[in-house]
C-alpha atoms as a PDB file:
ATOM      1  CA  UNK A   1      68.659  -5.776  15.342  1.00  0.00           C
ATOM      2  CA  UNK A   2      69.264  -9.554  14.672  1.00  0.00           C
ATOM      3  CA  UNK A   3      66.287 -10.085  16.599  1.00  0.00           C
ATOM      4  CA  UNK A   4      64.118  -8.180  14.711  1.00  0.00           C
ATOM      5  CA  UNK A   5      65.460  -9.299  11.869  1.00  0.00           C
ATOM      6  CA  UNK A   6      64.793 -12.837  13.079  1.00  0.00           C
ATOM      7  CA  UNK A   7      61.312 -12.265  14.119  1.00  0.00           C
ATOM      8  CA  UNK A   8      60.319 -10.319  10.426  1.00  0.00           C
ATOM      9  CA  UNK A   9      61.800 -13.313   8.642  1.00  0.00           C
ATOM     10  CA  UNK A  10      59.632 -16.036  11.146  1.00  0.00           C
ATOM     11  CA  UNK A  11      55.820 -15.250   9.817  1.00  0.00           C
ATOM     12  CA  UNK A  12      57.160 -15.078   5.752  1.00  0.00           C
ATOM     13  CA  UNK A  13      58.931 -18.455   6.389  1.00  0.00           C
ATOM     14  CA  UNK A  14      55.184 -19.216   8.238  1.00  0.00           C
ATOM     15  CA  UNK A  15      53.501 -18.465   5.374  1.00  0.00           C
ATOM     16  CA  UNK A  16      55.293 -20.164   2.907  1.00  0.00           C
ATOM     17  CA  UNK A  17      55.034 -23.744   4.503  1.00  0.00           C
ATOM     18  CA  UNK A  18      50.954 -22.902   4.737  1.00  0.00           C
ATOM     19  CA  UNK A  19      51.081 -22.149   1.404  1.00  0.00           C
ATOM     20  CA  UNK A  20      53.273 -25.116   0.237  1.00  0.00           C
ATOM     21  CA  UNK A  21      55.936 -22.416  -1.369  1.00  0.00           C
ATOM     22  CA  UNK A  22      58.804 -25.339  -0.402  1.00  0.00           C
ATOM     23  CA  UNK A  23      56.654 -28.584  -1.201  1.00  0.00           C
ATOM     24  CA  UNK A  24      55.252 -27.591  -4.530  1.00  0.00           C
ATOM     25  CA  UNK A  25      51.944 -27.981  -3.496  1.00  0.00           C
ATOM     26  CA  UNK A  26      48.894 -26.355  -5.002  1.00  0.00           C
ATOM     27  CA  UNK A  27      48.218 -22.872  -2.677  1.00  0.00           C
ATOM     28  CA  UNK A  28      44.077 -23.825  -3.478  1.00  0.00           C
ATOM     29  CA  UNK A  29      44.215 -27.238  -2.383  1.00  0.00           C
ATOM     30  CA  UNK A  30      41.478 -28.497  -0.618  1.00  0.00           C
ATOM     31  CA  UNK A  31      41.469 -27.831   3.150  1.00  0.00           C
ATOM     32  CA  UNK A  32      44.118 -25.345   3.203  1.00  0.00           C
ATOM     33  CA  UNK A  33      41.388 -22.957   4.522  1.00  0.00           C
ATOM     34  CA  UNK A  34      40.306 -24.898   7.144  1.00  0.00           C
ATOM     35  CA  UNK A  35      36.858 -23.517   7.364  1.00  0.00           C
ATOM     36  CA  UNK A  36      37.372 -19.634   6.632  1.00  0.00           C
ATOM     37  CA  UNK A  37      37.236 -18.053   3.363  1.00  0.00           C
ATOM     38  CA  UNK A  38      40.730 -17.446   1.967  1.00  0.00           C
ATOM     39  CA  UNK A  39      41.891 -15.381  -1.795  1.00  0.00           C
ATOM     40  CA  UNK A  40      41.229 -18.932  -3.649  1.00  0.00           C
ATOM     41  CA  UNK A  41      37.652 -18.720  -3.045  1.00  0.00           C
ATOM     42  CA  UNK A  42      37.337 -15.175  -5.233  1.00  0.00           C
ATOM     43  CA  UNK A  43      35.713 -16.463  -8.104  1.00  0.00           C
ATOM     44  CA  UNK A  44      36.851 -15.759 -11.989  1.00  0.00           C
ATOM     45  CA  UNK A  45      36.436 -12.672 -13.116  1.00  0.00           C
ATOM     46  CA  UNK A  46      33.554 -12.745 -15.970  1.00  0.00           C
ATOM     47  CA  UNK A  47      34.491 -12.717 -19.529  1.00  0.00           C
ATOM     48  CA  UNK A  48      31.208 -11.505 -20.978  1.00  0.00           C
ATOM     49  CA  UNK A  49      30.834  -7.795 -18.789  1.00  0.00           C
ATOM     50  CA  UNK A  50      30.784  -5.198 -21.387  1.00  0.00           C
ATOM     51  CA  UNK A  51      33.827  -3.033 -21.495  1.00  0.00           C
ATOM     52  CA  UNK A  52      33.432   0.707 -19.926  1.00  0.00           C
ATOM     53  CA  UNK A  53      33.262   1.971 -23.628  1.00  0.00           C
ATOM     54  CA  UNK A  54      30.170  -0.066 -24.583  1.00  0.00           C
ATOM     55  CA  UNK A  55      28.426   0.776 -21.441  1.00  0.00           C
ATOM     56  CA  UNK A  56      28.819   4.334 -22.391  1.00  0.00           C
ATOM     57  CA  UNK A  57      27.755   3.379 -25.962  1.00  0.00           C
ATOM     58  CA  UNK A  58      24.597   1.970 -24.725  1.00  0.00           C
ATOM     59  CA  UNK A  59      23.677   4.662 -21.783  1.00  0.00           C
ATOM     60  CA  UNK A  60      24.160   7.441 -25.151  1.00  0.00           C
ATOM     61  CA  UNK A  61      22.174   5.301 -27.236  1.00  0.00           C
ATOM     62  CA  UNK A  62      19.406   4.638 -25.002  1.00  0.00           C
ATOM     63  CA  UNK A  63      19.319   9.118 -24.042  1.00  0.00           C
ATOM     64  CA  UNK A  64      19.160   9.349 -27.649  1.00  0.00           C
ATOM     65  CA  UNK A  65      15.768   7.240 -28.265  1.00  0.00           C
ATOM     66  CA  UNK A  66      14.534   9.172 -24.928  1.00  0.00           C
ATOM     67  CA  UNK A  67      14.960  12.076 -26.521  1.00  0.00           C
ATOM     68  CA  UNK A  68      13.030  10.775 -29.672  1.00  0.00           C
ATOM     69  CA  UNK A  69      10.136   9.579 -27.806  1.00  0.00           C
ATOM     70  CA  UNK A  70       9.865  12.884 -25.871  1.00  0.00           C
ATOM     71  CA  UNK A  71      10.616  15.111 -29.494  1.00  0.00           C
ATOM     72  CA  UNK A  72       7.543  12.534 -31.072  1.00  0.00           C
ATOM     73  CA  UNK A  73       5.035  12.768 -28.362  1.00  0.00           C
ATOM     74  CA  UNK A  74       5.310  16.590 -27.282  1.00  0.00           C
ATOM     75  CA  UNK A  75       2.154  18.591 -26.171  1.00  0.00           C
ATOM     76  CA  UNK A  76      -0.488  18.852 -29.443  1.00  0.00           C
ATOM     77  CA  UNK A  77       1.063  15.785 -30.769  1.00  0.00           C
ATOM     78  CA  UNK A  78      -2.646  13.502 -30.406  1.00  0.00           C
ATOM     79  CA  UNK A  79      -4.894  16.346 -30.281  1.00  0.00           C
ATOM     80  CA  UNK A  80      -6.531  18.469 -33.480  1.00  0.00           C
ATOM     81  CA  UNK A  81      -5.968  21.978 -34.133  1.00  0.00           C
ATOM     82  CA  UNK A  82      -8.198  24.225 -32.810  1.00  0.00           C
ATOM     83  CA  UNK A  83     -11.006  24.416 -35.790  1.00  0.00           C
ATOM     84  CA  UNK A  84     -10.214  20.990 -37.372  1.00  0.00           C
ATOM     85  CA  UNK A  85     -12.434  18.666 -34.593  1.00  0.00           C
ATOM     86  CA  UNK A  86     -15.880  19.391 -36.685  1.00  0.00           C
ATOM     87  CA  UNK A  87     -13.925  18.889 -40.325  1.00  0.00           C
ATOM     88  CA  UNK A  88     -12.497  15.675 -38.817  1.00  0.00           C
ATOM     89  CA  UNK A  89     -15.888  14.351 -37.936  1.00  0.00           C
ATOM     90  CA  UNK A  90     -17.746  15.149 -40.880  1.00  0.00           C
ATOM     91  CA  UNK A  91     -14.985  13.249 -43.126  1.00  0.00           C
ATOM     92  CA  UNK A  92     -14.856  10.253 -41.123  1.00  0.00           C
ATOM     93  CA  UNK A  93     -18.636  10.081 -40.947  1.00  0.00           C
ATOM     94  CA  UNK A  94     -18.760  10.346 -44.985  1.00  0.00           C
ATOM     95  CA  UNK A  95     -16.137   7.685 -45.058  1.00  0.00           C
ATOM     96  CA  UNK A  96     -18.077   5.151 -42.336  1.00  0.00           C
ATOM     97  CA  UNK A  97     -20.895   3.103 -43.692  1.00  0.00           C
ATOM     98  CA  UNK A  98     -23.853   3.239 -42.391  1.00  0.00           C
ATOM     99  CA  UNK A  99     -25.050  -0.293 -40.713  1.00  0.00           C
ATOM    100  CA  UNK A 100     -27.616  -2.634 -42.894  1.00  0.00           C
ATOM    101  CA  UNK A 101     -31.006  -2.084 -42.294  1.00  0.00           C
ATOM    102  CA  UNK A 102     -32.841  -4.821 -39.853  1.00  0.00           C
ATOM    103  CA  UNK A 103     -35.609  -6.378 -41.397  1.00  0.00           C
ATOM    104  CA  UNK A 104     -38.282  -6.369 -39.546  1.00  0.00           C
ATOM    105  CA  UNK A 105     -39.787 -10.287 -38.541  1.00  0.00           C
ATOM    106  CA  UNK A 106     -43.039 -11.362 -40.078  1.00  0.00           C
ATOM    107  CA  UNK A 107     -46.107 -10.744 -37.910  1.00  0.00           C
ATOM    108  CA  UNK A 108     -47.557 -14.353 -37.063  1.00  0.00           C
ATOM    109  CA  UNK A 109     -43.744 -15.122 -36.104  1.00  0.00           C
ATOM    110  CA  UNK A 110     -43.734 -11.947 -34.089  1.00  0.00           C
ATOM    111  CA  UNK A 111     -46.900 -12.406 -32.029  1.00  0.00           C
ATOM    112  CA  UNK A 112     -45.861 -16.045 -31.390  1.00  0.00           C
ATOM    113  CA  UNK A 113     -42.683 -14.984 -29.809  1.00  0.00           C
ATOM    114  CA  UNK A 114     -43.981 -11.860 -27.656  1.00  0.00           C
ATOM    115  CA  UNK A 115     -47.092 -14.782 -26.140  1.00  0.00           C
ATOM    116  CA  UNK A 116     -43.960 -17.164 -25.287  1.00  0.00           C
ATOM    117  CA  UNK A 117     -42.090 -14.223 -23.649  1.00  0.00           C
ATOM    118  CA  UNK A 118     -45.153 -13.480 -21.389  1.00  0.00           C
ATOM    119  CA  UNK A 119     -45.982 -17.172 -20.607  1.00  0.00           C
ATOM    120  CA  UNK A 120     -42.205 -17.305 -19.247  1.00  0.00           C
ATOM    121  CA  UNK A 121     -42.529 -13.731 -17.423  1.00  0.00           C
ATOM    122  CA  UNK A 122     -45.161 -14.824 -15.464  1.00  0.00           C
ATOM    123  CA  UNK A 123     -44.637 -15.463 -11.868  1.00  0.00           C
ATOM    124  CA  UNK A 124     -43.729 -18.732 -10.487  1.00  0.00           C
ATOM    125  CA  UNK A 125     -46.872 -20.388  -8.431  1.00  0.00           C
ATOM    126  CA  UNK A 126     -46.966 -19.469  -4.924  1.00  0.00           C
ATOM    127  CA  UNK A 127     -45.446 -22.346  -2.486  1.00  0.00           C
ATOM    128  CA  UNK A 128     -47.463 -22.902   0.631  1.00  0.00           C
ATOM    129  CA  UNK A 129     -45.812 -24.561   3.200  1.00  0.00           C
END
């Protein structure tokens, strides 16, 4: 029993000179791991995670505005009644203005525009090699 005893208290006594539990020194010094990753390399845990209750606050918030969107564009919602399509024409016709008249160019101008246009369109001068 004293041997047991002796051998439970051996790794504790172990593992407080690796730690420095006698010396006072830091248990993260440097080089304490020597090479492997060890409990002081667990980062900090964040300070600006949002707490279970907001989370749930947000996921109820965000169901809600799905449920808006899907209330405000159900089936019929873009379309016209059956009957109003021709109605809804005719107004917005009556409310569009029509588009200015285009005046038509004078003659002389007209006739010296439509002999440039055929000058151009003609074909370009055969190339004989």
């Amino acid at each position: 029993m004293r041997i047991a005893l002796g051998l439970l208290a051996l790794p504790a006594s172990g593992a407080l000179a690796a730690t420095g539990g006698a010396t006072g020194a830091a248990p993260c010094a440097p080089g304490t791991s020597a090479g492997y990753p060890s409990f002081c390399d667990i980062p900090p845990t964040p300070t600006d995670v949002r707490s279970p209750k907001a989370f749930r606050a947000a996921v109820v918030d965000l169901r809600r505005a799905g449920r808006r969107v899907v209330r405000a564009s159900g089936p019929g919602t873009f379309g016209l009644p059956l009957g109003e399509a021709d109605a809804f024409s005719r107004s917005a016709q009556a409310e569009a203005a029509p588009p200015p008249e285009i005046a038509a160019p004078p003659s002389e101008r007209s006739e010296a525009a439509a002999a440039e246009l055929r000058r151009r369109a003609a074909p370009p001068p055969r190339r004989t090699h």
